[in-house]
Tab-separated table of C-alpha atoms in Angstrom:
chain	number	residue	atom	x	y	z
K	1	MET	CA	-59.176	-155.557	-7.266
K	2	LYS	CA	-58.027	-152.373	-5.496
K	3	LYS	CA	-61.533	-150.944	-5.918
K	4	LEU	CA	-63.055	-153.929	-4.180
K	5	PHE	CA	-60.578	-153.699	-1.300
K	6	PHE	CA	-61.403	-150.016	-0.867
K	7	ILE	CA	-65.121	-150.738	-0.577
K	8	TYR	CA	-64.441	-153.601	1.862
K	9	PHE	CA	-62.440	-151.330	4.152
K	10	LEU	CA	-65.070	-148.615	3.786
K	11	ILE	CA	-67.765	-151.025	5.003
K	12	LEU	CA	-65.503	-152.297	7.798
K	13	SER	CA	-64.759	-148.755	8.964
K	14	PHE	CA	-68.384	-147.731	8.881
K	15	SER	CA	-69.640	-150.771	10.826
K	16	THR	CA	-66.865	-150.489	13.425
K	17	VAL	CA	-67.359	-146.780	14.042
K	18	ALA	CA	-71.146	-147.057	14.062
K	19	GLN	CA	-71.012	-149.860	16.633
K	20	GLN	CA	-68.663	-147.823	18.809
K	21	SER	CA	-70.965	-144.801	18.696
K	22	GLU	CA	-73.964	-146.938	19.681
K	23	ASN	CA	-72.348	-148.881	22.518
K	24	SER	CA	-70.345	-146.157	24.283
K	25	GLU	CA	-70.120	-142.430	24.751
K	26	ASN	CA	-67.211	-140.239	25.806
K	27	THR	CA	-68.107	-136.722	26.910
K	28	GLU	CA	-64.503	-135.546	26.502
K	29	GLU	CA	-64.139	-133.505	23.303
K	30	PHE	CA	-61.223	-134.317	21.016
K	31	VAL	CA	-58.644	-131.490	20.836
K	32	PRO	CA	-56.939	-131.634	17.426
K	33	THR	CA	-53.363	-130.633	16.612
K	34	ASN	CA	-51.176	-130.799	13.508
K	35	GLU	CA	-50.011	-134.297	14.586
K	36	TRP	CA	-51.999	-137.490	14.346
K	37	GLN	CA	-53.691	-138.373	17.659
K	38	ILE	CA	-55.724	-141.400	18.721
K	39	VAL	CA	-59.464	-140.741	18.995
K	40	LYS	CA	-60.815	-142.451	22.096
K	41	GLU	CA	-63.902	-144.649	21.871
K	42	GLY	CA	-67.078	-142.518	21.870
K	43	GLN	CA	-65.106	-139.261	21.861
K	44	LYS	CA	-66.746	-136.409	19.914
K	45	ILE	CA	-64.759	-135.172	16.947
K	46	PRO	CA	-65.128	-131.570	15.720
K	47	PRO	CA	-65.932	-131.190	12.027
K	48	GLY	CA	-63.272	-130.284	9.478
K	49	LEU	CA	-60.580	-132.681	10.682
K	50	HIS	CA	-58.509	-135.217	8.774
K	51	ILE	CA	-59.626	-138.667	10.037
K	52	ARG	CA	-58.002	-142.032	9.317
K	53	LEU	CA	-58.125	-145.637	10.516
K	54	ASN	CA	-54.674	-147.025	11.360
K	55	LEU	CA	-54.738	-150.628	10.050
K	56	GLU	CA	-51.705	-151.605	12.116
K	57	THR	CA	-53.330	-150.660	15.456
K	58	GLY	CA	-57.007	-150.785	14.489
K	59	LEU	CA	-57.524	-147.329	16.065
K	60	ARG	CA	-58.942	-144.104	14.628
K	61	GLU	CA	-56.641	-141.126	14.447
K	62	ALA	CA	-57.321	-137.442	13.655
K	63	LYS	CA	-55.481	-134.148	13.112
K	64	LEU	CA	-56.001	-130.685	11.657
K	65	ILE	CA	-56.090	-130.519	7.882
K	66	ASP	CA	-52.905	-129.060	6.394
K	67	ASN	CA	-53.607	-127.333	3.097
K	68	ASN	CA	-50.123	-128.170	1.802
K	69	GLU	CA	-50.323	-131.795	2.862
K	70	GLN	CA	-50.471	-134.337	0.109
K	71	GLN	CA	-52.606	-137.407	0.384
K	72	SER	CA	-50.759	-140.236	2.110
K	73	SER	CA	-49.792	-143.155	-0.008
K	74	SER	CA	-49.221	-145.499	2.924
K	75	ASN	CA	-50.768	-148.931	2.579
K	76	SER	CA	-51.185	-149.270	6.332
K	77	ILE	CA	-53.850	-146.523	6.738
K	78	ILE	CA	-57.071	-145.481	5.017
K	79	PRO	CA	-59.111	-142.284	5.528
K	80	VAL	CA	-62.451	-142.657	7.352
K	81	PRO	CA	-65.370	-140.223	7.515
K	82	THR	CA	-66.196	-138.117	10.582
K	83	GLU	CA	-69.109	-139.044	12.811
K	84	THR	CA	-71.157	-136.365	11.117
K	85	THR	CA	-70.798	-137.997	7.687
K	86	GLN	CA	-70.615	-141.652	8.767
K	87	GLU	CA	-74.341	-142.074	9.028
K	88	GLU	CA	-74.761	-140.710	5.495
K	89	ILE	CA	-73.195	-143.920	4.141
K	90	SER	CA	-76.120	-146.071	3.244
K	91	ARG	CA	-76.912	-149.184	1.332
K	92	HIS	CA	-77.888	-146.981	-1.600
K	93	SER	CA	-74.446	-145.344	-1.731
K	94	LEU	CA	-72.749	-148.726	-1.542
K	95	GLU	CA	-74.883	-150.005	-4.412
K	96	GLN	CA	-73.858	-146.966	-6.419
K	97	ALA	CA	-70.203	-147.648	-5.643
K	98	PHE	CA	-70.517	-151.197	-6.922
K	99	ALA	CA	-72.446	-149.983	-9.955
K	100	ASN	CA	-69.553	-147.710	-10.905
K	101	LEU	CA	-67.047	-150.563	-10.890
K	102	ASP	CA	-66.231	-152.252	-14.176
K	103	LEU	CA	-66.270	-155.894	-13.076
K	104	SER	CA	-65.833	-157.273	-16.567
K	105	LYS	CA	-62.167	-156.363	-16.961
K	106	ASP	CA	-59.213	-156.958	-14.629
K	107	ASP	CA	-61.033	-157.353	-11.316
K	108	VAL	CA	-62.953	-160.556	-12.044
K	109	LYS	CA	-63.270	-163.075	-14.822
K	110	THR	CA	-66.472	-163.742	-16.679
K	111	ASP	CA	-68.461	-166.835	-15.742
K	112	LYS	CA	-67.901	-168.249	-19.200
K	113	THR	CA	-64.119	-168.065	-18.902
K	114	HIS	CA	-64.230	-169.518	-15.402
K	115	GLU	CA	-66.429	-172.401	-16.493
K	116	GLU	CA	-64.067	-173.166	-19.343
K	117	GLU	CA	-61.094	-173.352	-16.976
K	118	ILE	CA	-62.979	-175.613	-14.570
K	119	ARG	CA	-63.894	-177.870	-17.466
K	120	LYS	CA	-60.223	-178.195	-18.408
K	121	GLN	CA	-59.100	-178.967	-14.859
K	122	PHE	CA	-61.728	-181.526	-13.896
K	123	ARG	CA	-62.805	-184.649	-15.693
K	124	SER	CA	-66.325	-185.942	-16.021
K	125	TYR	CA	-67.932	-188.107	-13.365
K	126	GLU	CA	-67.725	-191.129	-15.655
K	127	GLU	CA	-63.979	-190.637	-16.079
K	128	LEU	CA	-63.491	-190.342	-12.321
K	129	LYS	CA	-65.659	-193.383	-11.736
K	130	LYS	CA	-63.495	-195.473	-14.069
K	131	ASP	CA	-60.331	-194.317	-12.300
K	132	PHE	CA	-61.715	-195.179	-8.882
K	133	GLU	CA	-62.822	-198.583	-10.101
K	134	SER	CA	-59.296	-199.166	-11.404
K	135	ILE	CA	-57.801	-198.071	-8.079
K	136	ASN	CA	-60.169	-200.264	-6.103
K	137	MET	CA	-59.018	-203.256	-8.097
K	138	LYS	CA	-55.467	-202.617	-6.876
K	139	ILE	CA	-56.313	-201.916	-3.243
K	140	GLN	CA	-56.178	-205.354	-1.665
K	141	THR	CA	-55.545	-206.647	1.803
K	142	ASP	CA	-52.364	-208.609	2.459
K	143	GLN	CA	-54.513	-211.716	2.778
K	144	GLU	CA	-55.968	-211.214	-0.689
K	145	ILE	CA	-52.503	-210.579	-2.111
K	146	LEU	CA	-51.069	-213.731	-0.530
K	147	ILE	CA	-53.984	-215.850	-1.746
K	148	ASN	CA	-53.476	-214.450	-5.235
K	149	LEU	CA	-49.700	-215.069	-5.173
K	150	ILE	CA	-50.158	-218.650	-3.974
K	151	ASP	CA	-52.722	-219.257	-6.701
K	152	GLN	CA	-50.410	-217.826	-9.378
K	153	LEU	CA	-47.422	-219.817	-8.126
K	154	ASN	CA	-49.484	-222.993	-8.104
K	155	LYS	CA	-50.616	-222.515	-11.698
K	156	THR	CA	-47.543	-221.190	-13.493
K	157	ASP	CA	-44.658	-223.220	-14.855
K	158	ASN	CA	-42.914	-220.165	-16.315
K	159	ASN	CA	-39.661	-219.417	-14.493
K	160	ASP	CA	-39.841	-215.663	-15.095
K	161	ASN	CA	-43.292	-215.591	-13.505
K	162	ARG	CA	-42.040	-217.718	-10.638
K	163	LYS	CA	-39.150	-215.327	-9.980
K	164	THR	CA	-41.524	-212.375	-9.807
K	165	ILE	CA	-43.940	-214.191	-7.496
K	166	LEU	CA	-41.191	-215.478	-5.194
K	167	THR	CA	-39.625	-212.019	-4.948
K	168	ASP	CA	-43.007	-210.582	-3.933
K	169	LEU	CA	-43.523	-213.367	-1.405
K	170	GLU	CA	-40.151	-212.775	0.214
K	171	TYR	CA	-41.136	-209.144	0.765
K	172	TYR	CA	-44.544	-209.955	2.269
K	173	LEU	CA	-43.372	-212.852	4.452
K	174	HIS	CA	-40.899	-210.716	6.375
K	175	GLN	CA	-44.031	-209.390	8.096
K	176	TYR	CA	-44.913	-211.570	11.080
K	177	ASP	CA	-48.670	-211.964	10.519
K	178	ASN	CA	-48.287	-212.489	6.784
K	179	ALA	CA	-45.894	-215.399	7.347
K	180	ILE	CA	-48.383	-217.054	9.716
K	181	LEU	CA	-51.210	-216.576	7.223
K	182	PHE	CA	-49.043	-217.958	4.421
K	183	SER	CA	-48.308	-221.118	6.422
K	184	ASP	CA	-52.009	-221.482	7.301
K	185	LEU	CA	-52.789	-221.351	3.573
K	186	ASN	CA	-50.355	-224.273	3.008
K	187	GLY	CA	-47.945	-221.996	1.184
K	188	LEU	CA	-44.950	-223.673	2.851
K	189	ASP	CA	-45.804	-227.022	1.271
K	190	LEU	CA	-45.970	-225.397	-2.149
K	191	LEU	CA	-42.460	-224.000	-1.665
K	192	ILE	CA	-41.106	-227.365	-0.513
K	193	ASP	CA	-42.573	-228.996	-3.622
K	194	LEU	CA	-40.765	-226.441	-5.787
K	195	LEU	CA	-37.531	-227.030	-3.906
K	196	ASN	CA	-37.825	-230.775	-4.455
K	197	SER	CA	-38.950	-230.687	-8.080
K	198	THR	CA	-36.539	-231.897	-10.747
K	199	ASN	CA	-38.126	-229.367	-13.117
K	200	THR	CA	-37.095	-226.393	-10.947
K	201	ASN	CA	-33.874	-224.665	-11.957
K	202	ALA	CA	-31.164	-223.537	-9.533
K	203	GLU	CA	-32.197	-219.879	-9.548
K	204	ILE	CA	-35.770	-220.714	-8.550
K	205	ARG	CA	-34.604	-223.114	-5.836
K	206	SER	CA	-32.312	-220.410	-4.483
K	207	LEU	CA	-35.223	-217.942	-4.333
K	208	VAL	CA	-37.429	-220.556	-2.650
K	209	ASN	CA	-34.865	-220.828	0.153
K	210	LEU	CA	-34.911	-217.059	0.633
K	211	VAL	CA	-38.709	-217.065	0.859
K	212	LEU	CA	-38.695	-219.917	3.382
K	213	GLY	CA	-36.048	-218.106	5.418
K	214	ALA	CA	-38.192	-214.954	5.445
K	215	ALA	CA	-41.164	-216.958	6.725
K	216	PHE	CA	-39.197	-218.818	9.449
K	217	GLN	CA	-37.031	-216.004	10.778
K	218	GLY	CA	-38.103	-214.938	14.264
K	219	ASN	CA	-41.566	-216.475	13.816
K	220	PRO	CA	-42.203	-219.309	16.338
K	221	LYS	CA	-45.627	-220.203	14.917
K	222	VAL	CA	-44.262	-220.758	11.426
K	223	GLN	CA	-41.194	-222.525	12.808
K	224	LEU	CA	-43.455	-224.892	14.755
K	225	LYS	CA	-45.514	-225.698	11.682
K	226	ALA	CA	-42.323	-226.444	9.729
K	227	LEU	CA	-41.124	-228.706	12.541
K	228	GLN	CA	-44.448	-230.550	12.586
K	229	ARG	CA	-44.271	-231.030	8.813
K	230	GLY	CA	-40.829	-232.662	9.076
K	231	TYR	CA	-38.961	-229.900	7.254
K	232	ILE	CA	-35.769	-230.274	9.298
K	233	GLN	CA	-35.244	-233.859	8.125
K	234	TYR	CA	-35.985	-232.696	4.607
K	235	PHE	CA	-33.398	-229.877	4.727
K	236	LEU	CA	-30.779	-232.235	6.164
K	237	HIS	CA	-31.458	-234.667	3.337
K	238	LEU	CA	-31.045	-231.918	0.731
K	239	LEU	CA	-27.807	-230.718	2.336
K	240	ASN	CA	-26.458	-234.255	2.233
K	241	THR	CA	-27.262	-234.783	-1.444
K	242	GLU	CA	-26.988	-231.312	-3.021
K	243	THR	CA	-24.029	-230.626	-5.311
K	244	ASP	CA	-24.640	-226.962	-6.208
K	245	ASP	CA	-22.582	-224.788	-3.831
K	246	ASN	CA	-24.961	-221.821	-4.079
K	247	ILE	CA	-27.937	-224.007	-3.166
K	248	ILE	CA	-25.994	-225.492	-0.226
K	249	LEU	CA	-25.317	-221.967	1.065
K	250	ARG	CA	-29.013	-221.102	0.732
K	251	LEU	CA	-30.057	-224.323	2.473
K	252	LEU	CA	-27.733	-223.567	5.395
K	253	PHE	CA	-29.315	-220.123	5.623
K	254	THR	CA	-32.844	-221.559	5.611
K	255	LEU	CA	-31.921	-224.187	8.196
K	256	SER	CA	-30.390	-221.522	10.442
K	257	THR	CA	-33.616	-219.466	10.437
K	258	LEU	CA	-35.512	-222.577	11.505
K	259	LEU	CA	-33.102	-223.528	14.322
K	260	ARG	CA	-32.273	-220.203	15.952
K	261	SER	CA	-34.159	-219.468	19.198
K	262	PHE	CA	-36.168	-222.670	18.712
K	263	PRO	CA	-34.871	-225.401	21.088
K	264	GLN	CA	-37.427	-227.998	19.937
K	265	ALA	CA	-36.092	-227.704	16.401
K	266	GLN	CA	-32.509	-227.999	17.664
K	267	LYS	CA	-33.391	-231.261	19.420
K	268	ASN	CA	-34.918	-232.537	16.198
K	269	PHE	CA	-31.826	-231.433	14.292
K	270	LEU	CA	-29.561	-233.501	16.560
K	271	LYS	CA	-31.966	-236.438	16.557
K	272	HIS	CA	-31.798	-236.727	12.758
K	273	GLY	CA	-28.019	-236.520	12.404
K	274	GLY	CA	-27.546	-232.773	12.098
K	275	ALA	CA	-24.276	-232.678	14.060
K	276	GLU	CA	-22.750	-235.465	11.988
K	277	LEU	CA	-23.734	-233.691	8.778
K	278	MET	CA	-22.163	-230.398	9.940
K	279	VAL	CA	-18.866	-232.198	10.604
K	280	LYS	CA	-19.073	-233.711	7.134
K	281	ILE	CA	-19.605	-230.261	5.618
K	282	LEU	CA	-16.212	-229.188	7.023
K	283	ASN	CA	-14.700	-231.387	4.313
K	284	GLN	CA	-16.130	-229.074	1.649
K	285	THR	CA	-13.598	-227.292	-0.515
K	286	ASN	CA	-15.763	-224.159	-0.613
K	287	ASN	CA	-14.618	-221.993	2.311
K	288	LYS	CA	-17.880	-220.014	2.364
K	289	ILE	CA	-19.855	-223.195	3.023
K	290	VAL	CA	-17.422	-224.274	5.759
K	291	VAL	CA	-17.587	-220.885	7.481
K	292	ARG	CA	-21.403	-220.828	7.224
K	293	ALA	CA	-21.630	-224.215	8.981
K	294	LEU	CA	-19.052	-223.202	11.626
K	295	THR	CA	-20.894	-219.956	12.342
K	296	LEU	CA	-24.268	-221.677	12.682
K	297	MET	CA	-22.967	-224.270	15.154
K	298	ASN	CA	-21.090	-221.636	17.141
K	299	ASP	CA	-24.179	-219.405	17.334
K	300	LEU	CA	-26.346	-222.266	18.629
K	301	ILE	CA	-23.751	-223.173	21.279
K	302	ILE	CA	-23.554	-219.535	22.445
K	303	GLU	CA	-27.367	-219.317	22.400
K	304	LYS	CA	-27.561	-222.130	24.955
K	305	GLU	CA	-24.801	-220.605	27.113
K	306	GLN	CA	-26.502	-217.203	27.213
K	307	VAL	CA	-30.086	-218.369	27.661
K	308	MET	CA	-32.018	-216.830	30.551
K	309	ASP	CA	-32.480	-218.847	33.744
K	310	ASN	CA	-36.200	-219.360	33.122
K	311	LYS	CA	-35.439	-221.060	29.774
K	312	GLN	CA	-32.526	-223.256	30.796
K	313	GLU	CA	-34.824	-226.221	31.347
K	314	VAL	CA	-35.800	-226.458	27.663
K	315	TYR	CA	-32.136	-226.387	26.579
K	316	LYS	CA	-30.805	-228.908	29.082
K	317	ASP	CA	-31.101	-231.880	26.694
K	318	ILE	CA	-29.524	-230.044	23.749
K	319	HIS	CA	-25.853	-231.055	23.524
K	320	ILE	CA	-24.671	-229.686	20.199
K	321	LEU	CA	-21.077	-229.171	21.335
K	322	ASN	CA	-20.679	-232.726	22.667
K	323	GLN	CA	-22.231	-234.305	19.587
K	324	LEU	CA	-19.991	-232.312	17.273
K	325	VAL	CA	-16.940	-233.497	19.222
K	326	ASP	CA	-18.168	-237.093	19.078
K	327	TYR	CA	-18.241	-236.932	15.270
K	328	GLY	CA	-14.722	-235.489	14.915
K	329	TRP	CA	-15.282	-231.729	15.021
K	330	CYS	CA	-11.964	-231.020	16.814
K	331	ALA	CA	-9.748	-232.650	14.192
K	332	ARG	CA	-11.726	-231.181	11.284
K	333	ILE	CA	-11.663	-227.634	12.591
K	334	SER	CA	-7.906	-227.893	13.240
K	335	THR	CA	-7.295	-229.046	9.687
K	336	ARG	CA	-9.437	-226.254	8.215
K	337	LEU	CA	-7.510	-223.555	10.065
K	338	THR	CA	-4.176	-224.704	8.650
K	339	LEU	CA	-5.613	-224.647	5.122
K	340	PHE	CA	-6.698	-220.991	5.218
K	341	ASP	CA	-4.490	-218.443	3.538
K	342	THR	CA	-3.356	-215.632	5.864
K	343	ASP	CA	-4.902	-213.072	3.502
K	344	ASN	CA	-8.329	-214.593	4.065
K	345	PHE	CA	-8.900	-212.562	7.209
K	346	ASP	CA	-12.683	-212.910	7.424
K	347	HIS	CA	-12.676	-216.714	7.313
K	348	ILE	CA	-9.763	-217.018	9.742
K	349	GLU	CA	-11.487	-214.622	12.152
K	350	LYS	CA	-14.691	-216.713	12.121
K	351	ILE	CA	-12.981	-220.079	12.572
K	352	ILE	CA	-10.887	-218.763	15.478
K	353	HIS	CA	-14.036	-217.356	17.069
K	354	ALA	CA	-15.718	-220.758	16.651
K	355	MET	CA	-12.774	-222.498	18.384
K	356	ILE	CA	-13.192	-220.709	21.728
K	357	PRO	CA	-16.077	-222.844	23.135
K	358	PHE	CA	-14.061	-225.984	22.264
K	359	ILE	CA	-10.680	-225.025	23.792
K	360	ASP	CA	-10.926	-227.346	26.792
K	361	ILE	CA	-12.647	-230.300	25.181
K	362	CYS	CA	-10.539	-230.128	21.975
K	363	HIS	CA	-7.198	-229.163	23.539
K	364	ARG	CA	-5.446	-232.344	22.365
K	365	ASP	CA	-6.186	-231.431	18.742
K	366	PHE	CA	-5.764	-227.693	19.183
K	367	ILE	CA	-2.358	-227.986	20.869
K	368	HIS	CA	-0.826	-228.640	17.469
K	369	LEU	CA	-2.177	-225.294	16.258
K	370	ILE	CA	0.069	-223.207	18.531
K	371	PRO	CA	2.651	-222.504	15.747
K	372	THR	CA	-0.133	-221.601	13.305
K	373	LEU	CA	-1.816	-219.322	15.846
K	374	ASP	CA	1.522	-217.680	16.674
K	375	LYS	CA	2.052	-216.993	12.977
K	376	PHE	CA	-1.397	-215.415	12.632
K	377	HIS	CA	-0.816	-213.354	15.762
K	378	LYS	CA	2.469	-211.912	14.464
K	379	ILE	CA	1.035	-211.133	11.027
K	380	TYR	CA	-2.091	-209.387	12.284
K	381	ILE	CA	-0.414	-207.510	15.098
K	382	LYS	CA	2.055	-206.154	12.526
K	383	ASN	CA	-0.852	-204.979	10.348
K	384	ASN	CA	-2.682	-203.486	13.306
K	385	PHE	CA	-0.940	-200.102	13.064
K	386	ASP	CA	-3.652	-198.037	14.722
K	387	ASN	CA	-5.209	-200.630	17.031
K	388	ASP	CA	-8.052	-201.104	14.575
K	389	SER	CA	-10.925	-202.984	16.230
K	390	ILE	CA	-11.258	-205.273	13.174
K	391	TYR	CA	-7.917	-206.832	14.039
K	392	MET	CA	-8.161	-206.341	17.792
K	393	ASP	CA	-11.110	-208.714	18.236
K	394	MET	CA	-9.302	-211.529	16.465
K	395	LEU	CA	-5.989	-210.785	18.181
K	396	ASN	CA	-7.732	-210.989	21.545
K	397	ASN	CA	-9.313	-214.328	20.598
K	398	ILE	CA	-5.949	-215.710	19.423
K	399	HIS	CA	-4.404	-214.566	22.697
K	400	ILE	CA	-7.139	-216.316	24.714
K	401	ILE	CA	-6.699	-219.582	22.803
K	402	LEU	CA	-2.884	-219.523	23.006
K	403	THR	CA	-2.925	-218.726	26.725
K	404	LYS	CA	-5.305	-221.583	27.537
K	405	LEU	CA	-3.539	-224.074	25.283
K	406	ARG	CA	-0.136	-223.297	26.793
K	407	GLN	CA	-1.606	-223.536	30.259
K	408	ARG	CA	-3.079	-226.961	29.492
K	409	SER	CA	0.196	-228.043	27.887
K	410	SER	CA	2.183	-227.145	31.013
K	411	ASP	CA	-0.381	-228.904	33.211
K	412	ASP	CA	0.000	-232.100	31.176
K	413	LEU	CA	3.776	-232.087	31.731
């Protein structure tokens, strides 16, 4: 390859110098010395000098020939001919230079070898065609995928297949447009049928709830369709009759995704006995279920309190707090707090947080909790060695409740 590079630079030097000699002239004669000097464009060079092209600067340089000087081995320069000999380089001499090169050895590979390597690297057109056809079968739009998943779910009665399909659906339905398309394709009804079927096991029913929650969450169009189909009444019925704790937890999750930020659904929830059912759930022995119900009701109450002025009109007829109180929320929440073990920090923190909106309206029931709240306050303040925010939030809430309860107690006297 070095031979080829030499010829390339030889051609480059010749064409550059020839062009310079044609386009410009410099009447000043070059005065050589024993040091390399730059030859100006068009400047005449006396014969018998050592000429080179500096590849770093792109300029020609010349000096007197030193008999003792050895040929430079620098890679940054190459010798170039004088103007007298430049024009002697012709196409014929270049052809001779190429003819003297042995191109069959290290410099290039034979066509046969090259063709063999290409054949190894690339497959035939038919092979590529088959691969592309296979790829095209897998490249589907989300709509095509959803249609296919609905069709598979509708046809299969194998639980392993159902689990796979439902897992895929949960992934796709987190995307806003996919959830709308799924509901337009009546996919929601198919899920409700599975949830209601006596032939569906608990694991499948649990997955169905996750898929429904993915479709409802933050998607008003899907929420509206569920409301129009009467799903809220259906979920309340299931919550009232279900005995599997894991399914109850999943149902509360699904219901929460349908109610949040959707005042029309909240009205429907209250209309069909939702508040009464939530109070009933506080009798559950499973603390996770109790806390899930408490958190949902508390979140909906706070949602109404924090709603923007332009949306207050749609929330004005939603009275979750008052309905909960009417069905005995105050007494139930007081009882639950006394049943929690002090080590169960997370549940105690959530129930205390849920008490704050009810302090005034439930003060007659909460007043009996002052000793319990004092006990919690002492325990957690003792554990709060470094003012950890995990404890500080709850300690602040306990302080707020105790302060208001004691104030109301003194006012009653």
